[in-house]
C-alpha cells in the first residue's frame, strides 16, 4: 500500500520556490546573486500597522479568535469593499484566512467535487492549478496571449466553458504578466459569464492597489452586479501593505459559500493570528498614505525594466498595467547556445543559464503555463534592477 496520498501525484512543487532556493544556494557559495524571482514588495510594513500589532500584544489580544476572523476586521473589510469597490457585504459574508493563498484553497476545498473543472487563465499564478488538483478538481486552461497584451478574450472564455465548469479564476492585475482589465474589458468578460449561470467567479484582487498611470482597477461584481450571487471577491494585505509575513488574506461572497469555508477552516487552521488580524484592521482603516509612495516607486521600476529589456537582443516586453512583474517573450533566443555549449530548448534552459552564468534569478514561463517567456519581479531596488538588466543584456548578447 502506498504511504503517500494519490492526490500528491497531481501536484508539482512551486517553481518560484525552487528557483528562489537555487538562488539562495548560489548566494551561500559566495555568488553575488540578484534575485528577481520572489513575489513580495521590498518595502517594510508601514509603522502605523506595526504599532497596531504591538498595541494588540500589550492589550493581551493573544488568544484564539473566532474562526472567520475578529468582528473588527470583518467590519473593516466591509468598509474597504464599500469605499474602494462599491460592493455591499455584511460582516457575516466575509472570512479571514492565513494569507490569500489559504482563502483560495479553502474556497476550492469547500466547493470542488471530482470532475469539477476550474478555468485558469494562462499565464496563471503557479498555485491555481495545483490547488485545484489538490482539492480533487480538474484545472482547465485558457490562454491570454502576448498579442492580446496577456488579457483573456471573451470568445476564448466562452469556448473554455463546459457543463462541468464550476469556477473561473480571474486575477487582475496578474501575477505573472502584470496585465489588468479596464472596465470595458472586464464588462466584455462578465457579459460572457452572465450567459453561463452555472459558472462561479473567484476574483483574486491581491494587486488591486498596484496599478500605474491613470489605470483604474475594477473587480467583476462591481462591473456586473448580476454576478454578485456567484462571485467570491478575494483580496489581502500582503502586497498592497507590504505584509507578506503577517499572513492575512480575506474574501467576501454569498453567505452559504462563506459558511462552507468557515466550516472547513474550523477543522483546519481555526482563526489566523490574532495579532496579525489587529494589524490588518489598521492597514484597512488607517492612513493609506504609503500606497501612492509604493506605487510611484514600482511605476518607476517598471518603466526602467521594460525599457532595458526592450533594448535586449531576442526579448520583447510589453508594458503591464499593474502588479510588480514583467513577462518578456524570449522566443527569439530559443535554439541559441549557452556559453557551456548547451542548446537552449526551453525558457527553463534560458532561466537556468541566466542564473548560472550571470547570477540573476528569474522564473521560466512554462511554470505559469505560457511561454517561451520568463517572469521578472521588479520589487527590488533601482540599483539592483539596473545591474540585473545589464547582466541580462550581456547574457543575451553573448548567446550563439
Ligand atoms: C496572484 C496572487 N494571489 C494570491 C497570492 C497569495 O498571497 P498571500 O501571500 O497573502 O497568501 C499571491 C502571492 O504571491 C499572488 O501572487
Coordinates of C-alpha atoms and ligand atoms in Angstrom, one line a residue:
X1 CA 0.0 0.0 0.0
X2 CA 1.4 3.4 -0.9
X3 CA 2.2 5.6 2.1
X4 CA 1.7 9.0 0.4
X5 CA -1.7 10.2 -0.8
X6 CA -2.6 9.8 -4.5
X7 CA -3.5 13.4 -4.6
X8 CA 0.2 14.3 -4.4
X9 CA 0.8 12.7 -7.8
X10 CA -1.2 15.5 -9.3
X11 CA 0.8 18.3 -7.6
X12 CA 4.0 20.0 -8.7
X13 CA 6.3 21.8 -6.2
X14 CA 6.1 25.6 -6.6
X15 CA 8.6 26.6 -9.4
X16 CA 9.1 30.0 -7.8
X17 CA 10.2 28.5 -4.5
X18 CA 12.5 26.1 -6.4
X19 CA 14.3 28.9 -8.2
X20 CA 14.5 31.0 -5.1
X21 CA 16.1 28.1 -3.2
X22 CA 18.7 27.6 -6.0
X23 CA 19.5 31.3 -5.9
X24 CA 19.9 31.1 -2.1
X25 CA 22.3 28.1 -2.5
X26 CA 24.4 30.1 -5.0
X27 CA 24.4 33.1 -2.6
X28 CA 25.6 30.8 0.2
X29 CA 28.5 29.8 -2.1
X30 CA 29.5 33.5 -2.2
X31 CA 28.0 34.4 -5.6
X32 CA 26.6 37.9 -6.0
X33 CA 23.1 36.8 -6.9
X34 CA 20.3 39.3 -7.8
X35 CA 17.0 37.6 -7.1
X36 CA 14.2 38.8 -9.3
X37 CA 12.2 35.7 -8.6
X38 CA 10.3 36.5 -5.4
X39 CA 6.8 37.9 -5.3
X40 CA 7.0 40.3 -2.4
X41 CA 7.5 44.0 -2.0
X42 CA 10.9 45.0 -0.8
X43 CA 9.3 47.8 1.4
X44 CA 8.9 47.4 5.1
X45 CA 5.4 47.2 6.7
X46 CA 4.3 50.8 7.5
X47 CA 4.9 51.9 11.1
X48 CA 1.2 52.6 11.9
X49 CA 0.5 48.9 11.2
X50 CA 3.4 47.6 13.2
X51 CA 2.3 49.8 16.1
X52 CA -1.2 48.5 16.0
X53 CA 0.2 44.9 16.3
X54 CA 2.4 45.9 19.2
X55 CA -0.5 47.6 21.0
X56 CA -2.6 44.4 20.4
X57 CA 0.1 42.3 22.1
X58 CA 0.2 44.7 25.0
X59 CA -3.6 44.6 25.4
X60 CA -3.4 40.8 25.5
X61 CA -5.0 40.1 22.2
X62 CA -3.0 36.9 22.0
X63 CA -5.7 34.3 22.2
X64 CA -7.7 32.2 19.7
X65 CA -10.1 34.3 17.6
X66 CA -13.4 33.4 16.0
X67 CA -12.7 31.0 13.1
X68 CA -13.7 33.5 10.3
X69 CA -11.9 36.4 11.9
X70 CA -12.3 39.1 14.6
X71 CA -15.5 41.1 14.2
X72 CA -13.4 44.4 14.0
X73 CA -11.5 43.1 11.0
X74 CA -14.6 41.7 9.2
X75 CA -16.3 45.1 9.7
X76 CA -13.1 46.8 8.3
X77 CA -13.3 44.5 5.3
X78 CA -16.9 45.5 4.6
X79 CA -15.9 49.2 4.8
X80 CA -13.0 48.7 2.5
X81 CA -15.1 46.8 -0.1
X82 CA -17.7 49.6 0.0
X83 CA -15.3 52.5 -0.1
X84 CA -12.9 51.2 -2.8
X85 CA -15.0 48.8 -4.8
X86 CA -18.6 50.0 -4.3
X87 CA -19.6 46.5 -3.0
X88 CA -22.1 45.9 -0.2
X89 CA -21.3 42.9 2.0
X90 CA -22.4 42.2 5.6
X91 CA -19.6 41.3 8.0
X92 CA -21.0 37.8 8.2
X93 CA -20.3 37.5 4.4
X94 CA -16.6 37.9 4.9
X95 CA -13.9 35.5 6.0
X96 CA -10.3 36.0 7.0
X97 CA -7.6 33.3 6.3
X98 CA -3.9 32.7 6.7
X99 CA -2.9 34.7 3.6
X100 CA -4.7 35.0 0.3
X101 CA -3.4 31.6 -0.7
X102 CA -5.2 29.9 2.2
X103 CA -8.5 31.7 1.4
X104 CA -8.4 30.5 -2.2
X105 CA -7.6 27.0 -1.1
X106 CA -10.5 26.9 1.3
X107 CA -12.9 28.2 -1.3
X108 CA -11.8 25.3 -3.6
X109 CA -11.9 22.7 -0.9
X110 CA -15.4 23.8 0.1
X111 CA -16.8 23.6 -3.4
X112 CA -15.0 21.1 -5.7
X113 CA -16.1 17.6 -6.4
X114 CA -14.2 15.1 -8.6
X115 CA -14.7 16.1 -12.2
X116 CA -15.5 19.7 -11.5
X117 CA -13.5 22.0 -13.8
X118 CA -11.8 25.3 -12.9
X119 CA -10.7 27.6 -15.7
X120 CA -7.2 29.0 -15.1
X121 CA -6.1 31.8 -17.4
X122 CA -2.5 31.2 -18.7
X123 CA -0.1 32.7 -17.8
X124 CA -1.5 31.9 -14.3
X125 CA -0.3 32.2 -10.8
X126 CA 1.5 28.9 -10.3
X127 CA -0.7 27.8 -7.3
X128 CA -4.1 27.9 -9.0
X129 CA -4.0 24.6 -11.0
X130 CA -2.1 22.8 -8.2
X131 CA -4.6 23.9 -5.6
X132 CA -7.5 22.8 -7.8
X133 CA -5.8 19.4 -8.3
X134 CA -5.2 19.0 -4.5
X135 CA -8.8 19.7 -3.9
X136 CA -9.9 17.0 -6.3
X137 CA -10.9 19.2 -9.2
X138 CA -9.6 19.4 -12.8
X139 CA -7.8 22.6 -13.9
X140 CA -8.6 23.6 -17.5
X141 CA -6.8 26.4 -19.3
X142 CA -7.5 29.4 -21.5
X143 CA -4.6 31.4 -23.0
X144 CA -4.2 35.1 -22.6
X145 CA -1.5 35.7 -25.3
X146 CA 1.1 38.4 -25.6
X147 CA -0.7 39.5 -28.8
X148 CA -3.7 40.4 -26.6
X149 CA -1.5 42.0 -24.0
X150 CA -2.0 38.9 -21.8
X151 CA -5.7 39.6 -21.5
X152 CA -8.3 36.8 -21.7
X153 CA -10.6 37.4 -24.8
X154 CA -14.3 36.9 -24.4
X155 CA -14.5 34.4 -27.2
X156 CA -11.8 32.3 -25.7
X157 CA -13.6 32.4 -22.3
X158 CA -16.8 31.3 -24.0
X159 CA -15.0 28.4 -25.7
X160 CA -13.4 27.2 -22.5
X161 CA -16.7 26.9 -20.5
X162 CA -18.2 23.4 -20.4
X163 CA -21.1 22.0 -18.5
X164 CA -18.6 20.8 -15.8
X165 CA -17.0 24.3 -15.3
X166 CA -17.5 25.3 -11.7
X167 CA -15.2 28.3 -11.3
X168 CA -13.3 30.8 -13.4
X169 CA -10.3 32.2 -11.5
X170 CA -9.6 35.7 -12.7
X171 CA -6.6 37.7 -11.4
X172 CA -6.2 41.3 -12.3
X173 CA -3.6 42.8 -12.1
X174 CA -2.0 39.4 -12.9
X175 CA 0.9 37.5 -11.5
X176 CA 2.9 36.9 -13.7
X177 CA 2.1 39.2 -16.6
X178 CA 1.0 42.4 -14.7
X179 CA -1.9 42.7 -17.1
X180 CA -5.1 44.3 -15.7
X181 CA -8.5 44.7 -17.2
X182 CA -10.2 48.0 -17.9
X183 CA -13.8 48.5 -17.1
X184 CA -14.8 47.8 -20.8
X185 CA -12.6 44.7 -21.0
X186 CA -14.0 43.3 -17.7
X187 CA -17.5 44.0 -18.9
X188 CA -16.9 42.0 -22.0
X189 CA -15.9 39.0 -19.8
X190 CA -18.8 39.5 -17.3
X191 CA -21.2 39.6 -20.3
X192 CA -20.0 36.1 -21.2
X193 CA -20.4 34.9 -17.6
X194 CA -23.9 36.2 -17.5
X195 CA -24.8 33.7 -20.2
X196 CA -23.5 30.8 -18.2
X197 CA -25.3 30.8 -14.8
X198 CA -23.6 27.7 -13.6
X199 CA -20.1 29.3 -13.6
X200 CA -18.8 31.0 -10.4
X201 CA -16.1 33.7 -10.4
X202 CA -13.2 33.6 -8.0
X203 CA -11.6 37.0 -8.4
X204 CA -8.1 37.4 -7.0
X205 CA -7.7 41.1 -6.4
X206 CA -4.4 40.9 -4.4
X207 CA -2.6 43.5 -6.6
X208 CA -5.6 45.9 -6.7
X209 CA -3.6 49.0 -5.4
X210 CA -0.6 48.4 -7.6
X211 CA -1.7 49.9 -10.9
X212 CA 0.1 52.7 -12.7
X213 CA -0.5 55.8 -14.7
X214 CA -4.3 56.6 -14.9
X215 CA -5.3 53.0 -14.8
X216 CA -8.5 52.3 -12.8
X217 CA -8.8 49.0 -11.1
X218 CA -12.2 47.2 -11.3
X219 CA -13.5 43.9 -9.9
X220 CA -16.2 41.7 -11.6
X221 CA -19.1 42.1 -9.1
X222 CA -18.7 45.9 -9.3
X223 CA -18.8 45.9 -13.1
X224 CA -21.7 43.4 -13.3
X225 CA -23.9 43.3 -10.1
X226 CA -25.8 40.4 -11.7
X227 CA -22.8 38.2 -10.8
X228 CA -22.9 39.1 -7.1
X229 CA -24.6 35.9 -6.1
X230 CA -21.8 33.8 -7.7
X231 CA -18.7 35.8 -7.1
X232 CA -16.1 35.3 -4.4
X233 CA -14.1 38.6 -4.2
X234 CA -10.8 37.7 -2.7
X235 CA -8.1 40.1 -1.6
X236 CA -5.5 40.6 1.1
X237 CA -2.9 42.9 2.7
X238 CA 0.2 41.0 1.6
X239 CA 1.1 43.1 -1.5
X240 CA -0.6 46.5 -1.0
X241 CA 0.6 46.9 2.6
X242 CA 4.0 45.1 2.4
X243 CA 2.7 42.5 4.9
X244 CA 3.6 39.1 3.2
X245 CA 4.8 37.7 6.5
X246 CA 1.8 38.6 8.5
X247 CA -0.4 36.0 6.7
X248 CA -3.7 37.8 6.3
X249 CA -6.0 37.3 3.3
X250 CA -9.8 37.7 3.1
X251 CA -12.8 37.1 0.9
X252 CA -16.4 38.2 0.6
X253 CA -19.2 36.3 -1.1
X254 CA -22.6 34.8 -0.8
X255 CA -23.4 33.7 2.7
X256 CA -23.8 30.0 2.0
X257 CA -20.3 29.9 0.4
X258 CA -18.7 31.8 3.3
X259 CA -20.4 29.4 5.8
X260 CA -18.9 26.4 4.0
X261 CA -15.5 28.0 4.0
X262 CA -15.9 28.7 7.7
X263 CA -16.8 25.1 8.3
X264 CA -13.6 23.9 6.5
X265 CA -11.4 26.5 8.3
X266 CA -12.9 25.4 11.7
X267 CA -11.4 21.9 11.3
X268 CA -8.2 23.1 9.8
X269 CA -6.4 26.3 11.0
X270 CA -9.1 28.0 13.0
X271 CA -8.8 31.7 13.1
X272 CA -5.5 33.2 11.8
X273 CA -3.0 35.0 14.1
X274 CA -4.9 37.5 16.4
X275 CA -2.0 39.9 16.3
X276 CA -1.9 39.9 12.5
X277 CA -5.7 40.5 12.4
X278 CA -5.3 43.6 14.5
X279 CA -2.5 44.8 12.3
X280 CA -4.8 44.3 9.3
X281 CA -7.6 46.4 10.9
X282 CA -5.1 49.3 11.0
X283 CA -4.0 48.5 7.4
X284 CA -7.6 48.8 6.1
X285 CA -8.9 51.5 8.3
X286 CA -5.8 53.6 9.0
X287 CA -3.9 56.0 6.7
X288 CA -3.4 54.9 3.1
X289 CA -0.7 57.4 2.5
X290 CA 2.1 54.9 1.9
X291 CA 0.2 53.4 -1.1
X292 CA 1.0 56.2 -3.6
X293 CA 4.6 56.0 -2.4
X294 CA 4.8 52.3 -3.2
X295 CA 3.0 52.8 -6.4
X296 CA 5.3 55.6 -7.6
X297 CA 8.4 53.5 -6.8
X298 CA 7.0 50.5 -8.6
X299 CA 6.0 52.5 -11.7
X300 CA 9.4 54.0 -12.0
X301 CA 11.0 50.5 -11.7
X302 CA 8.5 49.0 -14.2
X303 CA 9.5 51.7 -16.8
X304 CA 13.2 51.1 -16.2
X305 CA 12.9 47.3 -16.6
X306 CA 10.6 47.4 -19.6
X307 CA 12.9 49.9 -21.4
X308 CA 16.1 47.9 -20.7
X309 CA 14.5 44.6 -21.6
X310 CA 13.2 46.0 -24.9
X311 CA 16.8 47.0 -25.7
X312 CA 17.9 43.4 -25.2
X313 CA 18.6 41.1 -28.1
X314 CA 15.9 38.5 -28.5
X315 CA 13.4 39.9 -25.9
X316 CA 10.1 41.6 -26.3
X317 CA 8.5 43.1 -23.3
X318 CA 5.0 44.7 -23.2
X319 CA 4.3 47.4 -20.6
X320 CA 1.9 45.9 -18.0
X321 CA -0.7 48.0 -16.2
X322 CA 0.0 46.7 -12.7
X323 CA 1.5 44.3 -10.1
X324 CA 5.3 44.2 -9.9
X325 CA 6.1 41.7 -12.6
X326 CA 7.0 41.8 -16.3
X327 CA 6.8 38.8 -18.5
X328 CA 9.0 39.2 -21.6
X329 CA 8.8 37.0 -24.6
X330 CA 12.1 35.2 -25.2
X331 CA 11.1 33.2 -28.3
X332 CA 14.0 35.0 -30.2
X333 CA 16.5 33.1 -28.0
X334 CA 15.2 29.6 -28.3
X335 CA 17.6 27.5 -30.4
X336 CA 20.7 29.5 -29.4
X337 CA 23.6 28.1 -27.5
X338 CA 24.7 28.8 -23.9
X339 CA 28.4 29.5 -23.1
X340 CA 28.8 25.9 -22.0
X341 CA 27.7 24.7 -25.4
X342 CA 24.3 23.5 -24.3
X343 CA 21.4 24.4 -26.7
X344 CA 18.5 26.4 -25.3
X345 CA 15.4 24.4 -26.0
X346 CA 13.0 25.9 -23.5
X347 CA 12.5 29.0 -21.4
X348 CA 13.6 27.0 -18.4
X349 CA 17.0 26.3 -20.1
X350 CA 17.3 30.1 -20.6
X351 CA 16.5 31.0 -17.0
X352 CA 18.9 28.3 -15.6
X353 CA 21.6 29.6 -17.9
X354 CA 21.0 33.1 -16.8
X355 CA 21.2 32.1 -13.1
X356 CA 24.4 30.0 -13.6
X357 CA 26.2 32.5 -15.9
X358 CA 25.1 35.9 -14.6
X359 CA 23.7 35.1 -11.2
X360 CA 20.3 36.6 -12.0
X361 CA 17.3 34.6 -10.8
X362 CA 14.0 34.9 -12.8
X363 CA 11.2 32.3 -13.3
X364 CA 10.6 30.4 -16.5
X365 CA 7.3 30.9 -18.3
X366 CA 6.5 27.2 -18.6
X367 CA 5.8 27.3 -14.8
X368 CA 3.0 29.8 -15.5
X369 CA 1.6 27.8 -18.4
X370 CA 2.5 30.2 -21.3
X371 CA 5.9 30.6 -22.9
X372 CA 8.6 30.9 -24.1
X373 CA 8.7 33.8 -21.6
X374 CA 10.1 34.5 -18.2
X375 CA 8.9 36.4 -15.2
X376 CA 10.9 39.2 -13.5
X377 CA 9.7 40.7 -10.2
X378 CA 10.8 44.3 -10.0
X379 CA 10.1 44.6 -6.3
X380 CA 13.7 45.4 -5.6
X381 CA 15.9 48.5 -5.6
X382 CA 16.5 50.5 -8.7
X383 CA 20.3 49.9 -8.5
X384 CA 19.8 46.1 -8.4
X385 CA 17.3 46.2 -11.2
X386 CA 19.6 48.2 -13.4
X387 CA 22.5 45.9 -12.7
X388 CA 20.3 42.8 -13.3
X389 CA 19.1 44.2 -16.6
X390 CA 22.7 44.9 -17.7
X391 CA 23.6 41.3 -16.9
X392 CA 20.6 40.1 -18.8
X393 CA 21.6 42.2 -21.8
X394 CA 25.1 40.9 -21.7
X395 CA 23.9 37.3 -21.3
X396 CA 21.5 37.5 -24.3
X397 CA 24.1 39.3 -26.5
X398 CA 26.6 36.5 -25.9
X399 CA 24.3 33.6 -26.8
X400 CA 25.4 32.0 -30.1
Ligands
LIG1 C1 -2.0 36.3 -7.6 C2 -1.7 36.0 -6.2 N1 -2.7 35.6 -5.4 C3 -2.5 35.3 -4.1 C4 -1.3 35.3 -3.6 C5 -1.2 34.9 -2.1 O1 -0.9 35.9 -1.3 P1 -0.6 35.6 0.3 O2 0.8 35.8 0.5 O3 -1.5 36.6 1.0 O4 -1.0 34.2 0.6 C6 -0.2 35.7 -4.3 C7 1.1 35.8 -3.7 O5 2.2 35.6 -4.4 C8 -0.4 36.1 -5.7 O6 0.6 36.5 -6.5

